[in-house]
Amino acid sequence: MKVGIYGQYYQDGLEVYLIELLTELEKNKVKIFFEQNYLSDIKNNVSLKNQYETFSEFEDLDDSFNLFFSVGGDGTMLRSILYVRDLNIPIIGINVGRLGFLATVQKDQIKKAVEALVDGRYDVEERSLLQIETHPYNKDIGTVNFAMNEMAVSRKNTTSMITVSTWLDDEYLTSYWADGLIVSTPTGSTGYSLSCGGPVITPDTNAFVITPIAPHNLNARPLVIPDKTVIKLTVFGRSMDYLLSLDSRIATLSNETEIYIKKAPFTIKMVEFREESFLKTLRKKLLWGEDKRN
Ligand SMILES: NC(=O)c1ccc[n+]([C@@H]2O[C@H](COP(=O)([O-])OP(=O)(O)OC[C@H]3O[C@@H](n4cnc5c(N)ncnc54)[C@H](O)[C@@H]3O)[C@@H](O)[C@H]2O)c1
Ligand SMILES: Nc1ncnc2c1ncn2[C@@H]1O[C@H](COP(=O)(O)OP(=O)(O)OP(=O)(O)O)[C@@H](O)[C@H]1O
């Protein structure tokens, strides 16, 4: 078995959990590759018994990897997909962050999780992604033009609203007068879109949701659409440009740009333990189970 381990940085207090992860993997003869910067940061703080091979970008990985560990919070999970992309390597998140909606293994459950992984006692859940294309081409977005949570456009350097004109499969929908607009996947439906009044969508639903950010058209509501739809957006505002975000990444686009959004041709595979389903996570992390009357 061959695995990659990625984290954004080493943080005090993590040593015991990292050593536990490495010990459990090595006990089971798993070959470990670390993301290069993460390993350097760890080595500056912890003395490791063994030497490890490293990777530093997507091109260094291939489909011979069986698993990809993301050590951090949800933000780290979102960055992990930039390494894995379309390689179909299942990602598992060790939550040393805060909410950990996507990173579902708690740090005190590492031993149990590795045992289940080695025994194959887990499911792999496919998460759909969005892919965007801009006209004209934007070099900051380049080939990293996909998102697992959402794509959002929002105003930049102005307090004025932007107008986001929207077409679905070439049919005009509306022009939102708003702070911005989110196009979210089912995975992203519990992130930014939820904060703007969007619905929660279970991960296996073949849909996207279009959620306006603080729309001044008071009757504008989140719209759920089939994920085979091609969405076109153009943005107009008092400022010459606006922001486009893909998960945690951001670029600046100018007002003449056309954005085409569709389902990406690949999915991200997420490890799901049988006792940690999406519905359980909703109850635990979004506190749906906290009603005292239950
Ligand atoms: N007002 C908002 O709610 C808001 C604003 C900006 C970004 N975001 C979210 O943050 C993501 C980027 O993460 P970051 O770490 O760079 O930003 P961040 O540091 O601002 O953290 C965002 C928070 O959103 C949570 N989160 C992220 N994805 C989630 C998901 N799919 N389901 C439930 N919770 C989720 C994280 O746990 C974290 O607590 C974006 O993709 C977007 O969904 C939310
Ligand atoms: N590699 C790491 N080692 C230790 N702690 C980490 C690591 N990565 C993240 N953290 C902790 O988690 C916090 C959030 O991490 P990250 O940016 O991955 O997640 P997030 O998007 O904020 O989501 P969440 O709310 O789930 O933590 C950081 O502020 C830090 O305290």
PDB file of N, CA and C in Angstrom, residues 16 47 113 130 279:
ATOM      1  N   VAL A  16       2.450  14.141  18.643  1.00  0.00           N
ATOM      2  CA  VAL A  16       1.949  12.852  19.103  1.00  0.00           C
ATOM      3  C   VAL A  16       1.011  12.211  18.070  1.00  0.00           C
ATOM      4  N   SER A  47      11.897  15.142  15.528  1.00  0.00           N
ATOM      5  CA  SER A  47      12.887  14.247  14.924  1.00  0.00           C
ATOM      6  C   SER A  47      12.193  12.936  14.545  1.00  0.00           C
ATOM      7  N   ALA A 113      -8.821   4.523  12.566  1.00  0.00           N
ATOM      8  CA  ALA A 113      -9.029   4.831  11.144  1.00  0.00           C
ATOM      9  C   ALA A 113      -8.031   4.067  10.279  1.00  0.00           C
ATOM     10  N   LEU A 130     -16.927  21.469 -10.079  1.00  0.00           N
ATOM     11  CA  LEU A 130     -17.241  22.444 -11.128  1.00  0.00           C
ATOM     12  C   LEU A 130     -15.971  22.714 -11.922  1.00  0.00           C
ATOM     13  N   LEU A 279     -24.981  12.237   6.812  1.00  0.00           N
ATOM     14  CA  LEU A 279     -26.104  12.636   7.690  1.00  0.00           C
ATOM     15  C   LEU A 279     -25.644  12.747   9.146  1.00  0.00           C
TER      16      LEU A 279
END
